[in-house]
Structures are given as C-alpha cells and as structure tokens.
C-alpha cells in the first residue's frame, strides 16, 4: 500500500471541515479590519526566503524543502554541486507565508508611494523538514495576515487584538490564552543589542552548548530559545531587549501597550521573546494555550525592513501566522470540535419499483440548492432510512408506487418522524422550508 509522507496528514471529514471553518472565521474577523485574501505560490525562489527569513535561521539552513526538476537533478548529480545554478533554478517549498506575500506585494507594486496600506490574509500549506511529532509536522497549514505600509503603533495593537478575537471566535476559552509580547528594537538599536548578547554568550562560553556558541556568531538572540535548560538559565542573566531600545522604539512599544490596555487585552511582557525569523523589528508576540502542551498556536510581529530586503522601497509592515493543526489539538483539549457536524441533507428514499424516479426528484432538489443523498446500491427501504440517519438527513423524501402514480411524495421529518404528503411540484420549496 502506498504511504503518506512522514509528517504529513490527509485532511478529510471533520478535519477538513475544521480547516474550512477556520478560513471562514478568518474571512469574517479579518474582513472587519479591512483585510482581503491573497494566494501566493507554494513554491518560490530560495532567494525570497533567504532575503526575508535570514540565512542564519534554522528554517533556511536546515528545514527548507528544496525543489529541483527531474532534469536538473540529473545535472546536479553529474556535477556534484548546485553551484552555477541560476536563482530561478534554486527553488523551495515555502516554510512560511510572509516572505512570499511580501515578495508578491513588491512585485505587483501593491503599496505604491502615498497609497493606503495593503491588508492581506492567506491560508495554505507550509513545509518544513522538521522531526515530526505531536503538533509538529512537515506539511502543516497556516492562516496569516500581512499589513504593509502601516508604521503606527495602533496597527500593532489592532493586529494583536484581531488575532485574539480570531481565537475567541474559534471557540477558545479566552482565559486559557496566554499572549506574550516584547519589542526587539529596530535597525538603529538592534545591532548594538545583538553585539551585547554576543559578548555575553562568549563571556559564558564555558557554560553554553555548541549550538549557542554557533548562534553567538550567526544569530545571538536565538540563544534565548535554546532547548537546553542550562543555556536558558545562563541566558536569564543576559541583557534584555526592552532595556536596550532606542527612544523611538521605546515610545512605540509603550504606545502599543497603552492601546492594548485601552482595549482590555490581557498580555504578559516577555523580555526574552525573540521570534525565530530574522526579519522581525520592534513588536513581537506569541500566543499559547495554557496547559495544552502543543507549544505556540500563533505569533507574529513587525518587520519594517522586510519590503526592502525583498527588493521594494522601505515600507513598514507587520503580521502574524497561526497553525491550524495545533489549534485543532488545543481546541479538542477544551472540548471544542471545530469541524462540527456535516451540513444537514435531504435523503430521497424509494421502493424498488420506482427507483428510476429518484433520479429526477434528486436533480430538482439539488437544482434548488439542497444537499441531496440517495441510495445507489439497491438497498431495502429500511436500510435506506438507516443510511439517511447515518448521513445526518434532516428530511427524507419517500417515493412509493402509489405516490409516484399520483404525482406525490411522502415527506418524513427525521427528527420528529412526522410524515406528510406533498405534491412533487411543491417538493423543493416545502423541503427547503423544513430544512431551515
Ligand atoms: P512560526 O512562523 O514558526 O511562528 O509559526 C507560526 C505557527 O505555525 C506556530 O505558532 C504553530 O502554530 C505553527 N507551526 C509552525 N511550525 C509548525 C510545524 N512544523 N507543524 C505544525 N505547526 C507549526
């Protein structure tokens, strides 16, 4: 039997309905903030991710799935190296959504000078070559937003509020959500802060793991998230980002917090919160569900330098992404079934002699916009009713010899078991009424 790739999942039934429901809620909630949907390709040039996410991040160095055409693979095997490949031949499956959306905004000039910001949301699969475990997949699904052209601290606050409203609408108990925020500074103050953290790590080199020593050179702030508990203990004494902000960043952060306070949003300041990707500046945030054991369900922040890194004009921006699979797990732990039940249907049942009549009746009901099921396996009337129940039919239309001869049908309400006779000509409108 053919096997699914490890760390990937098939979405069907209730799981698929949950994914669709999440997108419906996103469309509703993000729509009230003026966001429109965008879909960018799942495959982009490696350069798009390297510019945006950063060469030194784990995502780019170790986790990106690279894509080569068959002809190119032969060529690569013969040469033994990908050197000499053009940028357009170096492709990868997207490990996250932001870099591609920002690339699209630059390429399509979505934020021309002096225009209103671009407000975009997306939903789709992302790919990372991580070790699969609960809540950590190689193909997973994200919903995210990107807000390009908005420097104001109110946009940071609105973005965070929109995220929290989204979680509440999905059914989370608001008290279970832990929102952590931090500010990572900008091009003016971040480089000096990075240097301070690098020096701190090198001063404690004897106590830190090999990965952190490598991080000291490549991306020292990542040492705050080291999986090694001892490294984290040492890093608890390291200089903190909020203590090293320039005046502009400090004022920006203070204003974001004032807006969140005004909106009554509960948050915790976590001065060690550094998000894994290089592009973040100033506000960063992450949300987890207390006690769920699945890690962060979403996070994001400001990335004022990213448009420029992707070849555009300097344009401030911010956004977030949430993970579908982890949200489903965390909601399940709270007793919430995001997928819910399938839409109720009408079942057209019949006695064997009038089976050919079912075809036309089902067709008319479907053309009236109803979800219609019927038997295609020659079942007895009794087992057709059983199947109707299984399929969650709200109404059964029963065709028998006498009814068909008289141009009538029996309508059986599957909840009350009440039966009435209806003229076939009125069937669609009567059934639609019952279904509502
Ligand atoms: P990130 O861009 O890493 O902050 O990811 C945003 C959200 O996507 C996280 O909060 C998770 O909910 C989800 N996520 C990230 N990586 C994975 C993965 N490998 N498997 C499942 N969900 C993930």
GROMACS .gro file of C-alpha atoms and ligand atoms in nm:
model
  459
    1UNK     CA    1   0.000   0.000   0.000
    2UNK     CA    2   0.130   0.344  -0.087
    3UNK     CA    3   0.218   0.550   0.221
    4UNK     CA    4   0.171   0.911   0.312
    5UNK     CA    5   0.497   1.105   0.357
    6UNK     CA    6   0.602   1.109   0.723
    7UNK     CA    7   0.490   1.426   0.897
    8UNK     CA    8   0.207   1.497   0.655
    9UNK     CA    9  -0.165   1.443   0.703
   10UNK     CA   10  -0.472   1.385   0.487
   11UNK     CA   11  -0.746   1.638   0.555
   12UNK     CA   12  -1.095   1.491   0.518
   13UNK     CA   13  -1.425   1.464   0.705
   14UNK     CA   14  -1.439   1.665   1.028
   15UNK     CA   15  -1.072   1.763   0.999
   16UNK     CA   16  -1.132   1.917   0.657
   17UNK     CA   17  -1.445   2.092   0.785
   18UNK     CA   18  -1.234   2.234   1.069
   19UNK     CA   19  -0.982   2.374   0.817
   20UNK     CA   20  -1.265   2.530   0.618
   21UNK     CA   21  -1.431   2.665   0.932
   22UNK     CA   22  -1.102   2.825   1.034
   23UNK     CA   23  -1.081   3.001   0.699
   24UNK     CA   24  -1.446   3.115   0.727
   25UNK     CA   25  -1.378   3.265   1.070
   26UNK     CA   26  -1.062   3.430   0.935
   27UNK     CA   27  -1.256   3.583   0.645
   28UNK     CA   28  -1.521   3.717   0.882
   29UNK     CA   29  -1.292   3.851   1.155
   30UNK     CA   30  -1.013   3.985   0.933
   31UNK     CA   31  -1.273   4.129   0.696
   32UNK     CA   32  -1.399   4.358   0.972
   33UNK     CA   33  -1.046   4.503   0.984
   34UNK     CA   34  -1.038   4.554   0.606
   35UNK     CA   35  -0.823   4.256   0.503
   36UNK     CA   36  -0.861   4.077   0.168
   37UNK     CA   37  -0.740   3.730   0.082
   38UNK     CA   38  -0.428   3.662  -0.123
   39UNK     CA   39  -0.287   3.335  -0.254
   40UNK     CA   40   0.077   3.315  -0.350
   41UNK     CA   41   0.256   3.008  -0.493
   42UNK     CA   42   0.365   2.733  -0.254
   43UNK     CA   43   0.695   2.731  -0.441
   44UNK     CA   44   0.930   3.032  -0.451
   45UNK     CA   45   1.292   3.106  -0.526
   46UNK     CA   46   1.520   3.020  -0.236
   47UNK     CA   47   1.641   3.381  -0.251
   48UNK     CA   48   1.295   3.504  -0.145
   49UNK     CA   49   1.327   3.311   0.181
   50UNK     CA   50   1.697   3.383   0.232
   51UNK     CA   51   1.640   3.759   0.198
   52UNK     CA   52   1.341   3.761   0.425
   53UNK     CA   53   1.374   3.488   0.684
   54UNK     CA   54   1.753   3.517   0.708
   55UNK     CA   55   2.041   3.297   0.601
   56UNK     CA   56   2.134   3.208   0.959
   57UNK     CA   57   1.795   3.078   1.073
   58UNK     CA   58   1.728   2.707   1.125
   59UNK     CA   59   1.433   2.736   0.889
   60UNK     CA   60   1.655   2.839   0.598
   61UNK     CA   61   1.968   2.641   0.687
   62UNK     CA   62   1.816   2.307   0.780
   63UNK     CA   63   1.442   2.289   0.734
   64UNK     CA   64   1.361   2.416   0.388
   65UNK     CA   65   1.245   2.157   0.134
   66UNK     CA   66   1.437   2.231  -0.183
   67UNK     CA   67   1.276   2.159  -0.520
   68UNK     CA   68   1.454   2.063  -0.841
   69UNK     CA   69   1.307   1.948  -1.170
   70UNK     CA   70   1.399   1.594  -1.276
   71UNK     CA   71   1.632   1.719  -1.549
   72UNK     CA   72   1.806   1.943  -1.301
   73UNK     CA   73   1.858   1.660  -1.054
   74UNK     CA   74   2.046   1.460  -1.318
   75UNK     CA   75   2.256   1.762  -1.392
   76UNK     CA   76   2.324   1.817  -1.020
   77UNK     CA   77   2.420   1.453  -0.966
   78UNK     CA   78   2.658   1.470  -1.259
   79UNK     CA   79   2.817   1.791  -1.134
   80UNK     CA   80   2.800   1.705  -0.766
   81UNK     CA   81   2.713   2.060  -0.668
   82UNK     CA   82   2.442   2.318  -0.716
   83UNK     CA   83   2.696   2.587  -0.783
   84UNK     CA   84   2.632   2.758  -1.111
   85UNK     CA   85   2.256   2.724  -1.081
   86UNK     CA   86   2.062   3.039  -1.158
   87UNK     CA   87   1.837   3.198  -0.893
   88UNK     CA   88   1.531   3.083  -1.090
   89UNK     CA   89   1.653   2.721  -1.068
   90UNK     CA   90   1.700   2.734  -0.690
   91UNK     CA   91   1.351   2.672  -0.562
   92UNK     CA   92   1.194   2.574  -0.233
   93UNK     CA   93   0.855   2.492  -0.087
   94UNK     CA   94   0.754   2.781   0.134
   95UNK     CA   95   0.833   2.725   0.503
   96UNK     CA   96   0.613   3.021   0.600
   97UNK     CA   97   0.383   3.269   0.430
   98UNK     CA   98   0.524   3.614   0.496
   99UNK     CA   99   0.823   3.617   0.260
  100UNK     CA  100   0.608   3.513  -0.038
  101UNK     CA  101   0.332   3.766   0.033
  102UNK     CA  102   0.587   4.045   0.075
  103UNK     CA  103   0.757   3.934  -0.249
  104UNK     CA  104   0.416   3.950  -0.421
  105UNK     CA  105   0.346   4.296  -0.277
  106UNK     CA  106   0.680   4.422  -0.411
  107UNK     CA  107   0.649   4.255  -0.750
  108UNK     CA  108   0.290   4.375  -0.803
  109UNK     CA  109   0.358   4.719  -0.655
  110UNK     CA  110   0.072   4.680  -0.409
  111UNK     CA  111   0.190   4.963  -0.185
  112UNK     CA  112   0.287   5.249  -0.417
  113UNK     CA  113   0.423   5.564  -0.253
  114UNK     CA  114   0.147   5.758  -0.079
  115UNK     CA  115  -0.114   5.480  -0.115
  116UNK     CA  116  -0.321   5.318   0.156
  117UNK     CA  117  -0.162   5.014   0.320
  118UNK     CA  118  -0.208   4.668   0.168
  119UNK     CA  119  -0.402   4.445   0.408
  120UNK     CA  120  -0.377   4.081   0.308
  121UNK     CA  121  -0.459   3.746   0.462
  122UNK     CA  122  -0.378   3.397   0.341
  123UNK     CA  123  -0.444   3.034   0.423
  124UNK     CA  124  -0.247   2.738   0.297
  125UNK     CA  125   0.007   2.463   0.349
  126UNK     CA  126   0.363   2.534   0.466
  127UNK     CA  127   0.656   2.291   0.455
  128UNK     CA  128   0.941   2.242   0.699
  129UNK     CA  129   1.179   1.948   0.722
  130UNK     CA  130   1.144   1.912   1.099
  131UNK     CA  131   1.137   1.592   1.303
  132UNK     CA  132   0.766   1.506   1.310
  133UNK     CA  133   0.595   1.485   1.649
  134UNK     CA  134   0.263   1.587   1.805
  135UNK     CA  135   0.182   1.936   1.674
  136UNK     CA  136   0.496   1.944   1.460
  137UNK     CA  137   0.453   1.839   1.100
  138UNK     CA  138   0.644   1.862   0.774
  139UNK     CA  139   0.342   1.987   0.589
  140UNK     CA  140   0.116   2.195   0.811
  141UNK     CA  141  -0.137   2.469   0.750
  142UNK     CA  142  -0.130   2.831   0.846
  143UNK     CA  143  -0.365   3.124   0.834
  144UNK     CA  144  -0.184   3.454   0.843
  145UNK     CA  145  -0.211   3.825   0.776
  146UNK     CA  146   0.032   4.084   0.642
  147UNK     CA  147  -0.030   4.456   0.681
  148UNK     CA  148   0.208   4.653   0.461
  149UNK     CA  149   0.257   5.027   0.484
  150UNK     CA  150   0.146   5.084   0.845
  151UNK     CA  151   0.407   5.229   1.084
  152UNK     CA  152   0.165   5.339   1.357
  153UNK     CA  153   0.169   5.157   1.695
  154UNK     CA  154  -0.212   5.139   1.666
  155UNK     CA  155  -0.163   4.888   1.383
  156UNK     CA  156   0.049   4.665   1.610
  157UNK     CA  157  -0.224   4.678   1.873
  158UNK     CA  158  -0.503   4.619   1.620
  159UNK     CA  159  -0.315   4.324   1.472
  160UNK     CA  160  -0.282   4.165   1.816
  161UNK     CA  161  -0.646   4.237   1.903
  162UNK     CA  162  -0.760   4.090   1.570
  163UNK     CA  163  -0.560   3.774   1.649
  164UNK     CA  164  -0.716   3.741   1.993
  165UNK     CA  165  -1.068   3.799   1.855
  166UNK     CA  166  -0.997   3.530   1.595
  167UNK     CA  167  -0.901   3.280   1.867
  168UNK     CA  168  -1.212   3.366   2.067
  169UNK     CA  169  -1.434   3.320   1.761
  170UNK     CA  170  -1.279   2.979   1.700
  171UNK     CA  171  -1.408   2.879   2.043
  172UNK     CA  172  -1.110   2.914   2.278
  173UNK     CA  173  -1.178   2.996   2.640
  174UNK     CA  174  -1.024   3.348   2.648
  175UNK     CA  175  -0.885   3.283   2.996
  176UNK     CA  176  -0.677   2.994   2.862
  177UNK     CA  177  -0.491   3.210   2.610
  178UNK     CA  178  -0.153   3.346   2.711
  179UNK     CA  179  -0.038   3.638   2.497
  180UNK     CA  180   0.329   3.732   2.534
  181UNK     CA  181   0.473   4.046   2.382
  182UNK     CA  182   0.814   4.204   2.350
  183UNK     CA  183   0.998   4.463   2.145
  184UNK     CA  184   1.314   4.364   1.959
  185UNK     CA  185   1.423   4.714   1.852
  186UNK     CA  186   1.499   4.829   1.501
  187UNK     CA  187   1.790   4.896   1.266
  188UNK     CA  188   1.901   5.180   1.497
  189UNK     CA  189   1.924   4.991   1.827
  190UNK     CA  190   1.914   4.621   1.744
  191UNK     CA  191   2.272   4.580   1.609
  192UNK     CA  192   2.424   4.716   1.932
  193UNK     CA  193   2.193   4.494   2.136
  194UNK     CA  194   2.288   4.188   1.929
  195UNK     CA  195   2.654   4.266   1.994
  196UNK     CA  196   2.588   4.288   2.367
  197UNK     CA  197   2.419   3.946   2.364
  198UNK     CA  198   2.701   3.801   2.152
  199UNK     CA  199   2.958   3.929   2.402
  200UNK     CA  200   2.752   3.792   2.690
  201UNK     CA  201   2.742   3.444   2.529
  202UNK     CA  202   3.115   3.448   2.457
  203UNK     CA  203   3.181   3.559   2.818
  204UNK     CA  204   2.986   3.250   2.928
  205UNK     CA  205   3.121   3.022   2.655
  206UNK     CA  206   3.218   2.750   2.903
  207UNK     CA  207   2.859   2.713   3.020
  208UNK     CA  208   2.678   2.715   2.686
  209UNK     CA  209   2.608   2.437   2.434
  210UNK     CA  210   2.780   2.415   2.096
  211UNK     CA  211   2.466   2.536   1.917
  212UNK     CA  212   2.459   2.853   2.126
  213UNK     CA  213   2.825   2.918   2.055
  214UNK     CA  214   2.745   2.893   1.686
  215UNK     CA  215   2.444   3.122   1.743
  216UNK     CA  216   2.670   3.379   1.908
  217UNK     CA  217   2.823   3.437   1.567
  218UNK     CA  218   2.519   3.386   1.345
  219UNK     CA  219   2.215   3.496   1.541
  220UNK     CA  220   2.289   3.550   1.911
  221UNK     CA  221   1.929   3.635   2.008
  222UNK     CA  222   1.826   3.278   1.926
  223UNK     CA  223   2.018   3.162   2.234
  224UNK     CA  224   1.717   3.280   2.438
  225UNK     CA  225   1.513   2.992   2.286
  226UNK     CA  226   1.778   2.721   2.326
  227UNK     CA  227   1.619   2.384   2.404
  228UNK     CA  228   1.896   2.322   2.659
  229UNK     CA  229   1.768   2.419   3.007
  230UNK     CA  230   2.113   2.520   3.131
  231UNK     CA  231   2.163   2.761   2.840
  232UNK     CA  232   1.829   2.919   2.921
  233UNK     CA  233   1.937   2.955   3.285
  234UNK     CA  234   2.252   3.135   3.178
  235UNK     CA  235   2.057   3.347   2.929
  236UNK     CA  236   1.823   3.461   3.209
  237UNK     CA  237   2.107   3.694   3.312
  238UNK     CA  238   2.173   3.821   2.958
  239UNK     CA  239   2.095   4.182   2.857
  240UNK     CA  240   1.727   4.218   2.765
  241UNK     CA  241   1.587   4.378   2.451
  242UNK     CA  242   1.341   4.619   2.619
  243UNK     CA  243   1.628   4.765   2.827
  244UNK     CA  244   1.824   4.835   2.509
  245UNK     CA  245   1.569   5.011   2.289
  246UNK     CA  246   1.635   5.349   2.131
  247UNK     CA  247   1.390   5.626   2.224
  248UNK     CA  248   1.172   5.579   1.914
  249UNK     CA  249   1.138   5.205   1.969
  250UNK     CA  250   1.072   5.256   2.338
  251UNK     CA  251   0.794   5.506   2.269
  252UNK     CA  252   0.646   5.281   2.001
  253UNK     CA  253   0.638   4.986   2.242
  254UNK     CA  254   0.486   5.193   2.523
  255UNK     CA  255   0.210   5.316   2.290
  256UNK     CA  256   0.132   4.962   2.171
  257UNK     CA  257   0.086   4.859   2.534
  258UNK     CA  258  -0.135   5.162   2.607
  259UNK     CA  259  -0.364   5.066   2.317
  260UNK     CA  260  -0.379   4.704   2.434
  261UNK     CA  261  -0.466   4.826   2.784
  262UNK     CA  262  -0.736   5.050   2.641
  263UNK     CA  263  -0.887   4.753   2.457
  264UNK     CA  264  -0.875   4.542   2.774
  265UNK     CA  265  -0.640   4.284   2.622
  266UNK     CA  266  -0.450   4.077   2.881
  267UNK     CA  267  -0.083   4.026   2.795
  268UNK     CA  268   0.244   3.938   2.958
  269UNK     CA  269   0.566   4.112   2.871
  270UNK     CA  270   0.832   3.854   2.799
  271UNK     CA  271   1.165   4.034   2.751
  272UNK     CA  272   1.325   3.710   2.625
  273UNK     CA  273   1.069   3.653   2.349
  274UNK     CA  274   1.263   3.657   2.023
  275UNK     CA  275   1.087   3.506   1.726
  276UNK     CA  276   1.277   3.254   1.519
  277UNK     CA  277   1.293   3.451   1.196
  278UNK     CA  278   1.541   3.734   1.134
  279UNK     CA  279   1.300   3.983   0.981
  280UNK     CA  280   1.123   4.098   1.296
  281UNK     CA  281   1.170   4.452   1.430
  282UNK     CA  282   1.003   4.620   1.727
  283UNK     CA  283   0.684   4.447   1.841
  284UNK     CA  284   0.680   4.067   1.850
  285UNK     CA  285   0.412   3.848   2.004
  286UNK     CA  286   0.319   3.487   2.056
  287UNK     CA  287   0.010   3.310   2.187
  288UNK     CA  288  -0.008   2.977   2.363
  289UNK     CA  289  -0.288   2.785   2.525
  290UNK     CA  290  -0.205   2.728   2.888
  291UNK     CA  291  -0.174   2.357   2.965
  292UNK     CA  292  -0.234   2.241   2.606
  293UNK     CA  293   0.117   2.100   2.562
  294UNK     CA  294   0.125   2.188   2.190
  295UNK     CA  295   0.351   2.495   2.205
  296UNK     CA  296   0.266   2.827   2.042
  297UNK     CA  297  -0.053   2.834   1.835
  298UNK     CA  298   0.036   3.161   1.668
  299UNK     CA  299   0.272   3.451   1.663
  300UNK     CA  300   0.400   3.742   1.465
  301UNK     CA  301   0.530   4.091   1.480
  302UNK     CA  302   0.655   4.393   1.296
  303UNK     CA  303   0.905   4.367   1.011
  304UNK     CA  304   0.982   4.719   0.898
  305UNK     CA  305   1.286   4.616   0.692
  306UNK     CA  306   1.136   4.323   0.504
  307UNK     CA  307   0.989   4.500   0.199
  308UNK     CA  308   1.332   4.646   0.132
  309UNK     CA  309   1.502   4.308   0.179
  310UNK     CA  310   1.267   4.170  -0.088
  311UNK     CA  311   1.370   4.448  -0.326
  312UNK     CA  312   1.097   4.704  -0.257
  313UNK     CA  313   1.103   5.057  -0.125
  314UNK     CA  314   1.137   5.095   0.251
  315UNK     CA  315   0.786   5.014   0.373
  316UNK     CA  316   0.688   4.928   0.730
  317UNK     CA  317   0.488   4.612   0.782
  318UNK     CA  318   0.360   4.364   1.034
  319UNK     CA  319   0.167   4.041   1.052
  320UNK     CA  320   0.111   3.707   1.220
  321UNK     CA  321   0.051   3.343   1.140
  322UNK     CA  322  -0.138   3.076   1.327
  323UNK     CA  323  -0.104   2.700   1.296
  324UNK     CA  324  -0.419   2.505   1.207
  325UNK     CA  325  -0.313   2.163   1.339
  326UNK     CA  326  -0.207   2.294   1.679
  327UNK     CA  327  -0.525   2.499   1.711
  328UNK     CA  328  -0.736   2.188   1.647
  329UNK     CA  329  -0.540   1.995   1.913
  330UNK     CA  330  -0.571   2.278   2.167
  331UNK     CA  331  -0.943   2.324   2.097
  332UNK     CA  332  -1.002   1.949   2.134
  333UNK     CA  333  -0.838   1.966   2.477
  334UNK     CA  334  -1.103   2.227   2.566
  335UNK     CA  335  -1.384   2.006   2.435
  336UNK     CA  336  -1.442   2.215   2.121
  337UNK     CA  337  -1.492   2.032   1.792
  338UNK     CA  338  -1.401   2.291   1.529
  339UNK     CA  339  -1.518   2.068   1.243
  340UNK     CA  340  -1.868   2.018   1.385
  341UNK     CA  341  -2.127   1.810   1.204
  342UNK     CA  342  -2.164   1.800   0.825
  343UNK     CA  343  -2.438   2.014   0.677
  344UNK     CA  344  -2.783   1.852   0.709
  345UNK     CA  345  -2.912   1.684   0.393
  346UNK     CA  346  -3.229   1.552   0.230
  347UNK     CA  347  -3.243   1.181   0.156
  348UNK     CA  348  -3.459   1.057  -0.128
  349UNK     CA  349  -3.571   0.702  -0.048
  350UNK     CA  350  -3.783   0.472  -0.264
  351UNK     CA  351  -3.936   0.132  -0.309
  352UNK     CA  352  -3.754  -0.078  -0.574
  353UNK     CA  353  -4.019  -0.040  -0.846
  354UNK     CA  354  -3.991   0.342  -0.863
  355UNK     CA  355  -3.612   0.367  -0.834
  356UNK     CA  356  -3.575   0.544  -1.173
  357UNK     CA  357  -3.796   0.828  -1.038
  358UNK     CA  358  -3.539   0.912  -0.768
  359UNK     CA  359  -3.302   1.045  -1.030
  360UNK     CA  360  -3.529   1.332  -1.143
  361UNK     CA  361  -3.650   1.419  -0.793
  362UNK     CA  362  -3.293   1.440  -0.658
  363UNK     CA  363  -3.191   1.652  -0.955
  364UNK     CA  364  -3.473   1.904  -0.894
  365UNK     CA  365  -3.392   1.929  -0.522
  366UNK     CA  366  -3.022   1.984  -0.594
  367UNK     CA  367  -3.104   2.250  -0.850
  368UNK     CA  368  -3.297   2.422  -0.570
  369UNK     CA  369  -2.968   2.436  -0.375
  370UNK     CA  370  -3.030   2.149  -0.133
  371UNK     CA  371  -2.775   1.887  -0.034
  372UNK     CA  372  -2.929   1.561  -0.152
  373UNK     CA  373  -2.836   1.199  -0.091
  374UNK     CA  374  -2.994   0.886  -0.234
  375UNK     CA  375  -2.922   0.516  -0.250
  376UNK     CA  376  -2.705   0.387  -0.532
  377UNK     CA  377  -2.661   0.035  -0.402
  378UNK     CA  378  -3.013  -0.112  -0.427
  379UNK     CA  379  -3.080  -0.114  -0.050
  380UNK     CA  380  -3.414  -0.202   0.105
  381UNK     CA  381  -3.634   0.085   0.222
  382UNK     CA  382  -3.548   0.005   0.583
  383UNK     CA  383  -3.176   0.024   0.522
  384UNK     CA  384  -3.220   0.340   0.317
  385UNK     CA  385  -3.374   0.501   0.629
  386UNK     CA  386  -3.081   0.375   0.834
  387UNK     CA  387  -2.839   0.526   0.588
  388UNK     CA  388  -3.033   0.853   0.589
  389UNK     CA  389  -2.989   0.868   0.967
  390UNK     CA  390  -2.618   0.795   0.936
  391UNK     CA  391  -2.575   1.071   0.680
  392UNK     CA  392  -2.750   1.316   0.913
  393UNK     CA  393  -3.053   1.366   0.689
  394UNK     CA  394  -3.299   1.615   0.836
  395UNK     CA  395  -3.572   1.522   0.591
  396UNK     CA  396  -3.648   1.208   0.389
  397UNK     CA  397  -3.848   1.219   0.069
  398UNK     CA  398  -4.011   0.879   0.021
  399UNK     CA  399  -4.128   0.767  -0.322
  400UNK     CA  400  -4.361   0.467  -0.342
  401UNK     CA  401  -4.569   0.320  -0.625
  402UNK     CA  402  -4.891   0.499  -0.528
  403UNK     CA  403  -4.726   0.834  -0.458
  404UNK     CA  404  -4.546   0.838  -0.788
  405UNK     CA  405  -4.863   0.745  -0.974
  406UNK     CA  406  -5.042   1.040  -0.806
  407UNK     CA  407  -4.754   1.285  -0.862
  408UNK     CA  408  -4.699   1.300  -0.487
  409UNK     CA  409  -4.421   1.217  -0.239
  410UNK     CA  410  -4.410   1.148   0.133
  411UNK     CA  411  -4.201   1.387   0.342
  412UNK     CA  412  -4.066   1.237   0.661
  413UNK     CA  413  -3.913   1.469   0.919
  414UNK     CA  414  -3.625   1.265   1.058
  415UNK     CA  415  -3.626   1.444   1.395
  416UNK     CA  416  -3.999   1.429   1.475
  417UNK     CA  417  -4.078   1.129   1.249
  418UNK     CA  418  -4.386   1.324   1.136
  419UNK     CA  419  -4.498   1.236   0.779
  420UNK     CA  420  -4.691   1.447   0.530
  421UNK     CA  421  -4.790   1.408   0.165
  422UNK     CA  422  -4.662   1.676  -0.073
  423UNK     CA  423  -4.721   1.728  -0.445
  424UNK     CA  424  -4.392   1.665  -0.631
  425UNK     CA  425  -4.428   2.009  -0.790
  426UNK     CA  426  -4.406   2.170  -0.441
  427UNK     CA  427  -4.137   1.937  -0.312
  428UNK     CA  428  -3.834   2.169  -0.339
  429UNK     CA  429  -3.998   2.465  -0.163
  430UNK     CA  430  -4.156   2.251   0.111
  431UNK     CA  431  -3.830   2.065   0.180
  432UNK     CA  432  -3.632   2.392   0.185
  433UNK     CA  433  -3.877   2.530   0.444
  434UNK     CA  434  -3.840   2.220   0.662
  435UNK     CA  435  -3.460   2.230   0.637
  436UNK     CA  436  -3.450   2.592   0.752
  437LIG     P1  437   0.614   3.034   1.312
  437LIG     O1  438   0.618   3.100   1.179
  437LIG     O2  439   0.719   2.931   1.331
  437LIG     O3  440   0.598   3.125   1.429
  437LIG     O4  441   0.480   2.950   1.308
  437LIG     C1  442   0.353   3.007   1.331
  437LIG     C2  443   0.261   2.899   1.382
  437LIG     O5  444   0.258   2.791   1.290
  437LIG     C3  445   0.311   2.837   1.510
  437LIG     O6  446   0.264   2.910   1.620
  437LIG     C4  447   0.249   2.700   1.505
  437LIG     O7  448   0.116   2.703   1.549
  437LIG     C5  449   0.250   2.668   1.358
  437LIG     N1  450   0.364   2.583   1.322
  437LIG     C6  451   0.492   2.620   1.299
  437LIG     N2  452   0.569   2.514   1.264
  437LIG     C7  453   0.487   2.406   1.264
  437LIG     C8  454   0.503   2.267   1.234
  437LIG     N3  455   0.620   2.217   1.196
  437LIG     N4  456   0.395   2.186   1.245
  437LIG     C9  457   0.275   2.236   1.282
  437LIG     N5  458   0.253   2.365   1.310
  437LIG    C10  459   0.356   2.450   1.301
   0.00000   0.00000   0.00000
